[in-house]
Every structure is written in structure tokens, then in C-alpha cells.
Tab-separated table of C-alpha atoms in Angstrom:
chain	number	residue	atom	x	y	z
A	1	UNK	CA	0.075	-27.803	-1.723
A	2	UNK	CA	-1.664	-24.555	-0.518
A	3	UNK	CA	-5.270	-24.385	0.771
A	4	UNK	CA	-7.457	-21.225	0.632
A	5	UNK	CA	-10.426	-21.092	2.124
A	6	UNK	CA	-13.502	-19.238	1.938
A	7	UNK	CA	-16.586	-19.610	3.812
A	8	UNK	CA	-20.110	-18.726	2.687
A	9	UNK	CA	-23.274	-17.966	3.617
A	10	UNK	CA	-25.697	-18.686	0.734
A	11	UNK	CA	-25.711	-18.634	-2.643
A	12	UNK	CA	-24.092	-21.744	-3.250
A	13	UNK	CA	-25.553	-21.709	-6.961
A	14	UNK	CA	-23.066	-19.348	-7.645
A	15	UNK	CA	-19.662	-20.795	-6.552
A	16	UNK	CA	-20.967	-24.277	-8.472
A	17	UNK	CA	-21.671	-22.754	-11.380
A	18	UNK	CA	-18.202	-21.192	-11.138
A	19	UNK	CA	-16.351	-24.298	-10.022
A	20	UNK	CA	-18.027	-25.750	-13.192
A	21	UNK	CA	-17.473	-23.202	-16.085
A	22	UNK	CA	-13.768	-24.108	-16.874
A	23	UNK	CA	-14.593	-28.585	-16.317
A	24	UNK	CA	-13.615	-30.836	-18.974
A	25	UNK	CA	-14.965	-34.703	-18.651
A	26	UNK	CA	-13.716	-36.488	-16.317
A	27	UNK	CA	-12.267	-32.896	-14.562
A	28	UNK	CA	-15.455	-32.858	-12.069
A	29	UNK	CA	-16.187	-35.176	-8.879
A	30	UNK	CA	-19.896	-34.319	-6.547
A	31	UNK	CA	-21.887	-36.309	-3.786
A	32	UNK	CA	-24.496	-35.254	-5.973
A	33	UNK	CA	-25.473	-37.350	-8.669
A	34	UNK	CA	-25.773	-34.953	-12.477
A	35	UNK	CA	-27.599	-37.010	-14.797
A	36	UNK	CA	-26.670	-37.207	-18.353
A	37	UNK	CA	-28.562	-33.787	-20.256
A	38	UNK	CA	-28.833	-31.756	-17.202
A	39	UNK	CA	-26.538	-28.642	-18.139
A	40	UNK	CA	-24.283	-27.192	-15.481
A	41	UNK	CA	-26.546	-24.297	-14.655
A	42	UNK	CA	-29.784	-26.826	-13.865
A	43	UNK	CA	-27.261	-28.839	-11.737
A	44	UNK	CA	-26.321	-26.034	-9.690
A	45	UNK	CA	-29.531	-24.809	-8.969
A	46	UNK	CA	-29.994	-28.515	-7.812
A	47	UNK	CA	-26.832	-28.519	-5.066
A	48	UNK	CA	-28.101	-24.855	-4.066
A	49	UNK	CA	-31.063	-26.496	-3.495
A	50	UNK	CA	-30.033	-29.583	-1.604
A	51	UNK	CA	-27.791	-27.393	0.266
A	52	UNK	CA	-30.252	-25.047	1.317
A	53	UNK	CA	-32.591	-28.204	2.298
A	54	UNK	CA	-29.953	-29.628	4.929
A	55	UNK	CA	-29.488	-26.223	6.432
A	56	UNK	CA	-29.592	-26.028	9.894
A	57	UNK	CA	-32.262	-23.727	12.232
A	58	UNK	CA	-29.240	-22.142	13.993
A	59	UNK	CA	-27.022	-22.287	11.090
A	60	UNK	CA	-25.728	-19.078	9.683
A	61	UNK	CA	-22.645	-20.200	7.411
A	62	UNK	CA	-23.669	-23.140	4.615
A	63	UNK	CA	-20.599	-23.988	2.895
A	64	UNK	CA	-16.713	-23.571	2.140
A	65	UNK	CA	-15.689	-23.073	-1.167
A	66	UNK	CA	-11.802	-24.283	-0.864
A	67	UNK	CA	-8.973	-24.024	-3.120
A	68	UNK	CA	-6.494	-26.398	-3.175
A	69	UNK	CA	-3.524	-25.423	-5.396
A	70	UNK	CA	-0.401	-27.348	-6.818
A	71	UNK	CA	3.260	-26.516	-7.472
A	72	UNK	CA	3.728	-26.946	-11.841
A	73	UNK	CA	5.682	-29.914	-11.509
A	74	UNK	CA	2.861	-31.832	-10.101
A	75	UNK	CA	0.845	-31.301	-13.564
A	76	UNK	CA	1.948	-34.601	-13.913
A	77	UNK	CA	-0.699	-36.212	-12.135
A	78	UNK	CA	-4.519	-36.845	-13.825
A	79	UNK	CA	-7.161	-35.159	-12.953
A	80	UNK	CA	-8.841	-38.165	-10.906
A	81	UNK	CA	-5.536	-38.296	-9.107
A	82	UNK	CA	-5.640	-34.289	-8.020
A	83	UNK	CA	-9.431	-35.042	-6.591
A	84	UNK	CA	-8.359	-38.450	-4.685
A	85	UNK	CA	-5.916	-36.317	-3.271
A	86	UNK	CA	-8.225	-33.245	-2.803
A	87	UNK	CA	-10.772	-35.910	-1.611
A	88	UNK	CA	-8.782	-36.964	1.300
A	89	UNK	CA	-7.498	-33.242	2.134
A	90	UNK	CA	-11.173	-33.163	2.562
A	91	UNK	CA	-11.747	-36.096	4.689
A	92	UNK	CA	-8.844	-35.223	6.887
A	93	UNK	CA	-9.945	-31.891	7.236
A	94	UNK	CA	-13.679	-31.937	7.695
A	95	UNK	CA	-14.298	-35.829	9.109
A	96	UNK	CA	-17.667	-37.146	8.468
A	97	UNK	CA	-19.891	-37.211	5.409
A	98	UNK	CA	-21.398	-34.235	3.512
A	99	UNK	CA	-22.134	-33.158	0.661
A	100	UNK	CA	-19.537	-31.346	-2.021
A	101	UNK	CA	-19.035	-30.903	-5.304
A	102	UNK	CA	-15.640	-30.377	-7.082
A	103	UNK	CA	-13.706	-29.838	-10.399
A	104	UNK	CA	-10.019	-29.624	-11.517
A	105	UNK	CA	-8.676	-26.482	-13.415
A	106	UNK	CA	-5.723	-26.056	-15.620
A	107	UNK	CA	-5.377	-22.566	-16.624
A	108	UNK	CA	-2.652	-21.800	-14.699
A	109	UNK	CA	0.683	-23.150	-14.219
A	110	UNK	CA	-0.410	-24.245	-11.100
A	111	UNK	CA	-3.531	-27.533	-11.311
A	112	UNK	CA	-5.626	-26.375	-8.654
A	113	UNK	CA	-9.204	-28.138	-7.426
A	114	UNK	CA	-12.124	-26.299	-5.883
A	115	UNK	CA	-14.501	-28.039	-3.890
A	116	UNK	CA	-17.819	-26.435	-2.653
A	117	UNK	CA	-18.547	-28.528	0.229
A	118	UNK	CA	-21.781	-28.599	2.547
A	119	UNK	CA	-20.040	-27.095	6.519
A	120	UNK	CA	-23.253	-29.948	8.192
A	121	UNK	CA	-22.506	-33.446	8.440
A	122	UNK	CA	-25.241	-36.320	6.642
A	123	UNK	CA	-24.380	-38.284	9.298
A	124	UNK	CA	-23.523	-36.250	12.556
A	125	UNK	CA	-26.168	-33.478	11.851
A	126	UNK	CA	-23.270	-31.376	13.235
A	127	UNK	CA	-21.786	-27.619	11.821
A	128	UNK	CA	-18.183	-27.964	11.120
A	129	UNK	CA	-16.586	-25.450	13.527
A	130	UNK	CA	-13.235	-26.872	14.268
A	131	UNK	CA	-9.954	-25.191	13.764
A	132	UNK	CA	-7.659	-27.178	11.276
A	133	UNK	CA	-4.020	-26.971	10.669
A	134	UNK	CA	-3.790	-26.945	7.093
A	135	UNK	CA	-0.079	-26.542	6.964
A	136	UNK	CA	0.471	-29.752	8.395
A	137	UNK	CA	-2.382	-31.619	5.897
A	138	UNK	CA	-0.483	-30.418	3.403
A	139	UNK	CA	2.977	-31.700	4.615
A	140	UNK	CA	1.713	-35.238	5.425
A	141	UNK	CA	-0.121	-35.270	1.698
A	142	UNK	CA	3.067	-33.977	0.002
A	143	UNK	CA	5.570	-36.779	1.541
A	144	UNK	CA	2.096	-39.341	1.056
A	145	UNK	CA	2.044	-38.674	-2.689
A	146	UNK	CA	4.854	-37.368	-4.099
A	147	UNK	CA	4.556	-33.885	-4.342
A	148	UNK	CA	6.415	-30.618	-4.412
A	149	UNK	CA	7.174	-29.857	-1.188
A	150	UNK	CA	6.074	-26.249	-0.213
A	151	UNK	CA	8.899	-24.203	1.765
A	152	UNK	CA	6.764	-22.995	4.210
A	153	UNK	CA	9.410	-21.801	6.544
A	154	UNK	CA	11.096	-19.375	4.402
A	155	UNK	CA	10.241	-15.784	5.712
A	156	UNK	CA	8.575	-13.483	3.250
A	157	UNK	CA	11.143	-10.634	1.575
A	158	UNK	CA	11.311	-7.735	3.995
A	159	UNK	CA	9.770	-4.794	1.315
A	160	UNK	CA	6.863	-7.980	0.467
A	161	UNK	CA	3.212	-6.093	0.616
A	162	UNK	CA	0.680	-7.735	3.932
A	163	UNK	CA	-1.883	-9.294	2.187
A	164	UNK	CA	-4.461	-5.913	2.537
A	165	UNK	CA	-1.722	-3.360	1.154
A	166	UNK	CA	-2.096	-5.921	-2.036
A	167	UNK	CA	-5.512	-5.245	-1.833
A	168	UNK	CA	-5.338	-1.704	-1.697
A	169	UNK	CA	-2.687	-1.370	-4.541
A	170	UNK	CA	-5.445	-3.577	-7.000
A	171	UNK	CA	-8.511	-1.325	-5.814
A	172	UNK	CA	-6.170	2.265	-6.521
A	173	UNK	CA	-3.545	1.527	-8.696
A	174	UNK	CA	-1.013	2.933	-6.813
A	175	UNK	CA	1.605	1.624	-3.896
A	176	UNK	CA	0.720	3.350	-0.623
A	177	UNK	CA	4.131	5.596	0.761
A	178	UNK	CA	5.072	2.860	2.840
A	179	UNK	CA	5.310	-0.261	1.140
A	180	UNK	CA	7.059	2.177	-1.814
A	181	UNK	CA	9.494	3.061	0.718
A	182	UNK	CA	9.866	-0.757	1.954
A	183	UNK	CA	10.961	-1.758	-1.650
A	184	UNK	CA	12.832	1.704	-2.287
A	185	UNK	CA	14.815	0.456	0.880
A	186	UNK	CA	14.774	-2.836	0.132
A	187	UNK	CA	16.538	-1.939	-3.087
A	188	UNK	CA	19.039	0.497	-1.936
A	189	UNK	CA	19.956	-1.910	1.113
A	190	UNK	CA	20.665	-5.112	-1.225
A	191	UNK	CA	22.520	-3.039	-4.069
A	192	UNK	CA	24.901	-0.836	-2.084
A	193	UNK	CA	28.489	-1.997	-0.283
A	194	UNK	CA	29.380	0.829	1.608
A	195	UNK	CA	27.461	3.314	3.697
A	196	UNK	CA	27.996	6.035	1.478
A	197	UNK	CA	26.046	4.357	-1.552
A	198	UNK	CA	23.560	3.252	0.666
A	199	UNK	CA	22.919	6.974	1.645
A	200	UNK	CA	23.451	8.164	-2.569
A	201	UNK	CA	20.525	5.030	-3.421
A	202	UNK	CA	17.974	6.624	-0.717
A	203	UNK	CA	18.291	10.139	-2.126
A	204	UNK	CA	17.772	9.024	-5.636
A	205	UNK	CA	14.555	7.447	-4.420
A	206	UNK	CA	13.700	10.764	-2.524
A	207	UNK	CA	14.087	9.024	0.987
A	208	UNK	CA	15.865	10.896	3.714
A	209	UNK	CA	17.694	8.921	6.466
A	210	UNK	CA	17.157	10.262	10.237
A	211	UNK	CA	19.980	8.992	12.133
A	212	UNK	CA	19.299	9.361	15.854
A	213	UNK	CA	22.770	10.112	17.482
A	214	UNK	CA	24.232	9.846	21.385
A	215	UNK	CA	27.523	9.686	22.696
A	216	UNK	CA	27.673	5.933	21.816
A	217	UNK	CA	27.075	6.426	18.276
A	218	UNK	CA	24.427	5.534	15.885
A	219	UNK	CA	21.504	4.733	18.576
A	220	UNK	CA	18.271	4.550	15.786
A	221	UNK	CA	17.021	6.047	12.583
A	222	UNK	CA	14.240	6.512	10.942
A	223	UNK	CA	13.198	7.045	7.245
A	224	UNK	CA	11.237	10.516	5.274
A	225	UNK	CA	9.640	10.786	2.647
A	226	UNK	CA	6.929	13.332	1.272
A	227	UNK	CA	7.086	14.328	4.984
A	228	UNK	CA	6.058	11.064	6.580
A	229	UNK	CA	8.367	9.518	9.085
A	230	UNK	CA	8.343	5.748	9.560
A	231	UNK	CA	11.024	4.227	12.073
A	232	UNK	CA	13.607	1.600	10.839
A	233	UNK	CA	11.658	-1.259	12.597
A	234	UNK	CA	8.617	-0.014	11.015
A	235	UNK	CA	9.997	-0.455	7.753
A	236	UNK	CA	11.664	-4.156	8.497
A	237	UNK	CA	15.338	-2.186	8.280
A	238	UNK	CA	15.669	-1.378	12.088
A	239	UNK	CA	19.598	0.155	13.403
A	240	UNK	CA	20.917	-3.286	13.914
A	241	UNK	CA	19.958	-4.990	10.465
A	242	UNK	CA	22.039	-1.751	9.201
A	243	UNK	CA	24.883	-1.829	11.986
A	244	UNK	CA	25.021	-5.402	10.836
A	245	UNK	CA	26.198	-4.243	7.349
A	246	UNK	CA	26.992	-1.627	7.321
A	247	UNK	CA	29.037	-1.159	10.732
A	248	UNK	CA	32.276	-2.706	9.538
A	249	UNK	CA	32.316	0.590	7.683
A	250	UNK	CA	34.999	2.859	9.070
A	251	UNK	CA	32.684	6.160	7.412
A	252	UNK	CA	29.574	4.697	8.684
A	253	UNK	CA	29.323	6.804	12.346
A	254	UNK	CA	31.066	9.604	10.760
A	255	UNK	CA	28.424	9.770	7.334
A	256	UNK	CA	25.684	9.198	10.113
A	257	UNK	CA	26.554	12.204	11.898
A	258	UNK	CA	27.088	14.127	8.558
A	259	UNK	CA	23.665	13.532	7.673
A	260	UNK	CA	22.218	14.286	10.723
A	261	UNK	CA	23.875	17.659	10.895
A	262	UNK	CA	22.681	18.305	7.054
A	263	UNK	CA	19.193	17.095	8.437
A	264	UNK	CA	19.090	19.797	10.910
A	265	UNK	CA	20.439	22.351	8.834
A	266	UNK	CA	17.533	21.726	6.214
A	267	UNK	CA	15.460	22.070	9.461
A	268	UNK	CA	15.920	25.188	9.734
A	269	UNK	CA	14.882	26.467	6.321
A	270	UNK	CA	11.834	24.517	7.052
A	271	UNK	CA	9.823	27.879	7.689
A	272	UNK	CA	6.447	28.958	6.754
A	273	UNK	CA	5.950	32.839	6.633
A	274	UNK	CA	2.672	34.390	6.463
A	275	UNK	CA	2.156	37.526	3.824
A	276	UNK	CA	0.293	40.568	4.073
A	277	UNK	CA	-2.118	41.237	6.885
A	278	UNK	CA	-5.790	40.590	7.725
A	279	UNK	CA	-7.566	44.042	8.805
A	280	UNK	CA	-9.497	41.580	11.682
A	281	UNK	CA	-10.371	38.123	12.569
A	282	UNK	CA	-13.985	37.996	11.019
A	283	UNK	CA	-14.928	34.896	12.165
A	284	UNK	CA	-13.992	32.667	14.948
A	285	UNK	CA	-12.050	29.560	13.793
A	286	UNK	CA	-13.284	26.308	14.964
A	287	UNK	CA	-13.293	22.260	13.869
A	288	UNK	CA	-9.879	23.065	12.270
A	289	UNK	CA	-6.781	20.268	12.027
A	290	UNK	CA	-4.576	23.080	14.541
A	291	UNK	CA	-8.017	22.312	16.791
A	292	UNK	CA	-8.565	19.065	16.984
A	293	UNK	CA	-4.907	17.784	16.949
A	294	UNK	CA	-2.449	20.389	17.845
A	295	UNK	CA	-1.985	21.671	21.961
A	296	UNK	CA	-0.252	24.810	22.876
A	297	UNK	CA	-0.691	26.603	26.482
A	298	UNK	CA	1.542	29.619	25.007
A	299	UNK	CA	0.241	30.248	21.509
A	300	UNK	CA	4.025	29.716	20.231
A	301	UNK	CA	4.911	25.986	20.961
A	302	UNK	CA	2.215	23.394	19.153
A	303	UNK	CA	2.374	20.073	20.242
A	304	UNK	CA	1.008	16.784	19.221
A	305	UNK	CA	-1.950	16.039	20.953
A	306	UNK	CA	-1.479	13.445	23.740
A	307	UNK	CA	2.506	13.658	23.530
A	308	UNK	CA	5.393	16.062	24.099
A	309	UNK	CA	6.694	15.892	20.609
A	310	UNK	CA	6.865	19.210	19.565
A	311	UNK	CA	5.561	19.951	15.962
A	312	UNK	CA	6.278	23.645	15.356
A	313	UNK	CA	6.928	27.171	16.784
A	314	UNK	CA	4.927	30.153	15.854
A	315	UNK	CA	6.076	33.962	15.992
A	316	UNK	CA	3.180	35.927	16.338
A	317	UNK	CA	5.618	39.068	15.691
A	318	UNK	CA	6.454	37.597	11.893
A	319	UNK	CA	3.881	35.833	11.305
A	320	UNK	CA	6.323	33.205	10.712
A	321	UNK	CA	6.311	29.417	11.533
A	322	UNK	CA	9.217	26.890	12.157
A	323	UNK	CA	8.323	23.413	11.462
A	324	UNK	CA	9.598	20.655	13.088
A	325	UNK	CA	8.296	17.864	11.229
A	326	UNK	CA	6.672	18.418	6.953
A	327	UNK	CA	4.219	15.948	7.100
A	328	UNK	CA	1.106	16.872	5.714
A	329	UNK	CA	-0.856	17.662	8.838
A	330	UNK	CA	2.008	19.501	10.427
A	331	UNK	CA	1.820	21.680	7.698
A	332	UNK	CA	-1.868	22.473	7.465
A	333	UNK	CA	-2.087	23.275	10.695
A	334	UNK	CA	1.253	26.264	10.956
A	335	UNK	CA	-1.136	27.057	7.273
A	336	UNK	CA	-4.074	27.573	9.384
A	337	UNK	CA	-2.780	29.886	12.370
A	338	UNK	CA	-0.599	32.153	9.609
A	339	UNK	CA	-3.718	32.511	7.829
A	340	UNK	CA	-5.210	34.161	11.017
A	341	UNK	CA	-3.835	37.165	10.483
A	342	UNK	CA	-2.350	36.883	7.389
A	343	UNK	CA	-3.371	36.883	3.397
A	344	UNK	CA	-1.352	34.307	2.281
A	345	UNK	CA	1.220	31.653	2.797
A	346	UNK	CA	4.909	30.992	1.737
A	347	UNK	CA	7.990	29.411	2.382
A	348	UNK	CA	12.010	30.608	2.512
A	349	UNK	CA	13.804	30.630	-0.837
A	350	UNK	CA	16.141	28.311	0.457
A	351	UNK	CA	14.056	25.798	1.443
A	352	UNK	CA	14.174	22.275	0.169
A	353	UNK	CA	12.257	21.695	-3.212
A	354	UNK	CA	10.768	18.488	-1.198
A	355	UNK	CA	9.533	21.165	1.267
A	356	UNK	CA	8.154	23.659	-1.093
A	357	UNK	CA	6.355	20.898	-2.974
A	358	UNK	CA	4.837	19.371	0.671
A	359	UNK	CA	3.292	23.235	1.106
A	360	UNK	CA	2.124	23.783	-2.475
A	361	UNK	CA	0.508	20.009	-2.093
A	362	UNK	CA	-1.589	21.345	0.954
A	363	UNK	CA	-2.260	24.595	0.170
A	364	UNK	CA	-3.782	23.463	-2.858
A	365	UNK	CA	-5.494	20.558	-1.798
A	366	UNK	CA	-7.357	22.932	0.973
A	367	UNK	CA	-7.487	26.118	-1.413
A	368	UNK	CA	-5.329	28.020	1.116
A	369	UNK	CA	-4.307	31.403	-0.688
A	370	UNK	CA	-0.469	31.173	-1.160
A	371	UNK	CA	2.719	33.253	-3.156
A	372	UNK	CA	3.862	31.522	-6.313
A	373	UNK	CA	7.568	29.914	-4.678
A	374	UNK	CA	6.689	26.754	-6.112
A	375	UNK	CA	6.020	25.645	-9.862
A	376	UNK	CA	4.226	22.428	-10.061
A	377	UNK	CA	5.408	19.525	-12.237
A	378	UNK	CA	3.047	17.326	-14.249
A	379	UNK	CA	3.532	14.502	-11.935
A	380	UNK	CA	2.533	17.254	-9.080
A	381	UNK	CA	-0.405	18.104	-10.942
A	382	UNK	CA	-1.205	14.528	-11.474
A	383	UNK	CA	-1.115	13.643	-7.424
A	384	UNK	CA	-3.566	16.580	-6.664
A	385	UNK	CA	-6.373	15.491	-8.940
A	386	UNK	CA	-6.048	11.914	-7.577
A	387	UNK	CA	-5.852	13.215	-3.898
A	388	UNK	CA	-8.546	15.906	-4.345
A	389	UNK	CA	-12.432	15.280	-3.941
A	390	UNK	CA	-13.246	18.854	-4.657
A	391	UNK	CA	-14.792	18.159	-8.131
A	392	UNK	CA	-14.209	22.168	-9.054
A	393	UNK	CA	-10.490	21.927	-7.807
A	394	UNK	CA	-10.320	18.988	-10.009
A	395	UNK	CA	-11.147	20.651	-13.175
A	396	UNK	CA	-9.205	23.662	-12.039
A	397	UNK	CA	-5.571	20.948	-12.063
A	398	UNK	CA	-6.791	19.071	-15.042
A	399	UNK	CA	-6.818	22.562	-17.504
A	400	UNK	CA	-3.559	23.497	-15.751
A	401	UNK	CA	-2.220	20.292	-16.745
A	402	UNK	CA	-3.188	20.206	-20.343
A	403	UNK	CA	-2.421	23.545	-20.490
A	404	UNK	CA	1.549	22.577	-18.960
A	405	UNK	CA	1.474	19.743	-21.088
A	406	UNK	CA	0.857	21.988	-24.158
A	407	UNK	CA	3.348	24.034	-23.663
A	408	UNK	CA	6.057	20.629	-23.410
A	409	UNK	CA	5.197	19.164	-26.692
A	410	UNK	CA	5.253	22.907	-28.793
A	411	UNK	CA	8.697	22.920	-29.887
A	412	UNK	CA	9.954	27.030	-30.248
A	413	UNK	CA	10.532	27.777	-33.865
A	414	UNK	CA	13.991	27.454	-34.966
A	415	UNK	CA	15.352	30.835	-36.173
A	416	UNK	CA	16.040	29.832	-40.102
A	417	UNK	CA	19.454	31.550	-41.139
A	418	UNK	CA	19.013	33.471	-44.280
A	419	UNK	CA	21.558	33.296	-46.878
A	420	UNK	CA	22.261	35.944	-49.557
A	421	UNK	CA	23.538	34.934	-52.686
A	422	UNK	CA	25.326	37.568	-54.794
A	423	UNK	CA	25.446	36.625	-58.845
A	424	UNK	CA	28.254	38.346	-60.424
A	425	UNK	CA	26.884	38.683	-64.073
């Protein structure tokens, strides 16, 4: 058995009228009496009614509407058995009479009742305010009737969404970074053997491993991607839940260190390089992302705000920034104090595509002027007009993408071999 429960306010006509939509005869159960010919919208306006009625001065929430749900192989039982049972959930739950209506629905694999049940007592006068344990209802019903016991003590799957990152993924139709990079890991973790295809299975999925390194060994690590850092423990796959695997591995300090030294080398070509030169400063830059969350005392070393994690180092003499870190605000900021003085942004031709991209993602996003080192893909395209709220810059990507897409689906003519044929008369 599971419970969900959802408490109300007003408006009980509403969650009736619901509860009732899907009832067959003998499906529905009330305090309230329906008389034969009164439809199911004339009865709900009736228990909206008595509900409202019984209210009480100082009474702000009116009702529960509660879900009880039921594991498939309990579709055995009747419907009058599911609301005896969901009857004396209730009772248990919420001692004392009141009023409720409820109804039994099938259109799931799992039977499931709702009840929309008064929170005052007929008898007490008294607002139901208690805390209940509804795990432990449910146990004592299951063993009482027969049912499917409910594993409730098996732990959710470490790359399994929190209940509001479910929510967010419905409303936007998209997985936010980190719960894609909890099931990319997830993935890569459960599929590989050896370090080594553990490491192969994270680059395919665009995820760079940050292996923190002392004279121990393997101390930490964290995970990229798109320039945001999450730690191990962040991400349920903290050093030990890897050690614990992956340790037995007589490569796994030595392919740790090997990607911590190609890590710092790609560090390095992590450079943003202003072009051309301003004649002056013609205004004075304020409310700006370098402003507001950025610290340097030297004009050369910016800092996080409120830490001494260093985020990059500017060269006033080249114009020329070295980024520690490519996440998204990192970058707009170095963007910002090149564009002080200069006309437009780049990056080093060695640089990482995954770099070039992060930079041609911001610049564009905040219509910062920059050199053409990076050619956007339609996917690219396709993650600036959903990121975007500049309704111009919008149109701007869309053309460029119809235009790119164009171009992909006309084939080039094929040159058609001409053929001479001689007749010898």
C-alpha cells in the first residue's frame, strides 16, 4: 500500500467531482447519503456544501483528498473490499467521525481509492492536526489482509531524480545537468570492469573526471561537464564508492594521475584573448557578473566572492585571460574585463572544442562581439534559443538554424560522367 496525501483548503466540489468521474456502481462509498437521480455534479455541490457548513471559525485547511494505491496483484480483491480496507486506513489514521466521500479506480495497473474526507471531527468538533506514520498503517494493513508487501527499505537507485527535479523535467522537457550526469555516471559506473572503461564511458557522455591527487594517492574527485563541477558525493559516486571498485585495479592510481595531468594540460589552453583595441573606456562599467561576484585587490587574480578559490588571471599587457574553471559565469566575467579594452573575444586554437563551445554559448547568449573560432552545431543552436529570453536573439538562432539545416538536407549534385559513343558506319 502507498498513501499520498494532499490537503486542501476549499473547493471541495472539485476533488468530488473528480473522485467521481471514473465510479462504476458499487465503486463509490460517502457519509453522505446521494439519492437515487441526483447526478454526480448536484452531489458534489452538496458535500462542498456540507463541508463548508461544518467549517470551523479558526479553520483554514477543510479537507484531505488521500490516495491510497495498491500493488497489481491485489486487483484481486472487490471494490467493497479496497474501501473496507481504505475505510479502516481511515479510521486508524484520522480517529473519530467525519465526513468523507470515496470511490475505487481501475485505470491503472495499480486499484487505487481516493477519499475526500472532512479534517473536523462530527463528534469531537476538533481539526485533525496530528502527525501519522503512514508507513507503519500500511505494514500492519498489508500482513492484516493479505497484501503485497511494499519494500519500503530498499534505497532509491543512486542517478533516481528527488521528487522536484521530476517536477522540473515535466514542466521543461529537459533533464537538468545534474541528474543527466547522475544517470550518465550511473551508467558508466554499472557497465564498466576496469578503470580504464570507466574513464572511456565518461568521455563518451562528455563528462570529465577531476581526480584530486596527494602523496597517498587518489584523495577525491569530482565530475565536469559543460563547465559545471559537481563533487563525487554530490553526485552519490563519492572516492570510496569508486576505490571500492575500482581500487583492486593495479592502473587505477596510475590512470588517475594520467588524467589529472591531461586535466591540467587542457588547463592551460583554457585562455580567453581579447582582439583589437578600444580607443577609451566610454562608460563606466557597473552591475556586471565580474562586479557582483568576482574580488580582485590586484586587477590580475579574480576570485570567488567570499572564498579563496581562484577563478582566473588577467594580463592587462595581452589582453589575455587564463581560466581556471569554464563554467558559465567564470567565463562571462574574463568576457567582460577583455571587453574593456578590447573589440572582441576569442579563444586559443588549441583549445578544447568543449571550451570553445562554453565561450561561443556565452558570448552569444549576452551578444558579446566575438572572432568566428567556433562553428555552432544544430544541437548548439537548439540550446541557445531555449536558454535565451532575448526574443530578437531568438529569431536571429532560429534563421541560422533553418538556414544550417538547409544546407544538411541539399545533397551537392553528382558530376554525371559523359560517355561518347563513336558509330563506325
Amino acid at each position: 500500500m502507498k498513501f499520498k496525501i494532499i490537503t486542501r483548503k476549499s473547493n471541495t466540489f472539485s476533488t468530488v467531482n473528480y473522485i467521481l468521474k471514473l465510479a462504476v456502481p458499487g465503486s463509490t462509498r460517502s457519509t453522505i447519503p446521494q439519492f437515487s437521480g441526483t447526478s454526480n455534479f448536484q452531489f458534489a455541490k452538496l458535500v462542498d456544501k456540507k463541508f463548508e457548513d461544518f467549517r470551523a471559525s479558526n479553520q483554514d485547511r477543510l479537507y484531505f483528498h488521500k490516495i491510497i494505491g495498491f500493488h497489481p496483484s491485489d486487483s484481486n480483491k472487490s471494490d467493497a473490499e479496497l474501501m473496507d480496507i481504505a475505510e479502516e486506513a481511515l479510521k486508524i489514521s484520522m480517529p473519530g467521525k467525519r465526513h468523507f466521500v470515496m470511490s475505487v479506480e481501475r485505470n491503472t495497473a495499480h486499484p487505487h481509492v481516493h477519499i475526500c474526507v472532512a479534517l473536523r471531527s462530527i463528534e469531537t468538533k476538533k481539526v485533525h492536526r496530528d502527525f501519522v506514520d503512514y508507513i507503519k498503517i500500511g505494514v500492519e494493513l498489508e500482513i492484516k489482509h493479505g497484501l503485497y508487501n511494499a519494500d519500503r527499505d530498499t534505497k532509491p537507485h543512486p542517478a533516481a531524480p528527488a521528487p522536484g527535479t521530476m517536477k522540473i523535467e515535466a514542466r521543461t522537457g529537459s533533464k537538468p545537468l545534474k541528474n543527466y550526469m547522475k544517470e550518465s555516471i550511473a551508467y558508466s559506473f554499472e557497465k564498466a570492469k576496469k578503470t580504464s572503461e570507466f574513464l572511456e564511458l565518461l568521455k563518451q557522455s562528455n563528462i570529465k573526471l577531476l581526480p584530486n591527487l596527494n602523496s597517498a594517492g587518489v584523495s577525491g574527485l569530482s565530475f565536469e561537464k559543460d563547465g559545471e563541477v559537481f563533487k563525487g558525493s554530490q553526485l552519490n559516486y563519492p572516492i570510496k564508492k569508486i576505490k571500492d571498485k575500482f581500487g583492486g585495479d593495479p592502473l587505477f592510481t596510475t590512470l588517475m594521475q594520467l588524467t589529472a595531468e591531461e586535466n591540467q594540460r587542457l588547463l592551460e589552453e583554457q585562455d580567453l584573448i581579447g582582439l583589437g583595441q578600444k580607443s577609451s573606456i566610454l562608460r563606466k562599467y557597473s552591475n556586471r557578473t565580474i562586479d557582483k561576484h568576482f574580488l580582485s585587490s590586484d586587477e590580475k587574480n579574480y576570485y570567488f566572492k567570499n572564498t579563496n578559490k581562484i577563478a582566473f588571471v588577467y594580463d592587462s599587457e595581452k589582453n589575455e585571460a587564463k581560466l581556471k574553471t569554464s563554467n558559465f559565469k567564470t567565463i562571462k566575467a574574463a568576457a567582460q574585463k577583455i571587453l574593456e579594452t578590447g573589440t572582441a573575444v576569442t579563444t586559443l586554437p588549441n583549445s578544447s572544442d568543449d571550451f570553445k563551445k562554453q565561450t561561443w554559448l556565452v558570448c552569444t547568449l549576452n551578444n558579446f562581439p566575438m572572432s568566428d573560432f567556433y562553428k555552432p552545431s544544430p544541437f548548439d543552436l537548439q540550446q541557445a534559443i531555449k536558454m535565451t529570453k532575448d526574443e530578437n536573439l531568438k529569431l536571429r538562432l532560429e534563421r541560422e538554424l533553418k538556414e544550417l539545416e538547409v544546407k544538411k538536407t541539399v545533397k551537392p549534385e553528382s558530376k554525371k560522367t559523359k560517355f561518347r559513343v563513336d558509330m563506325l558506319l
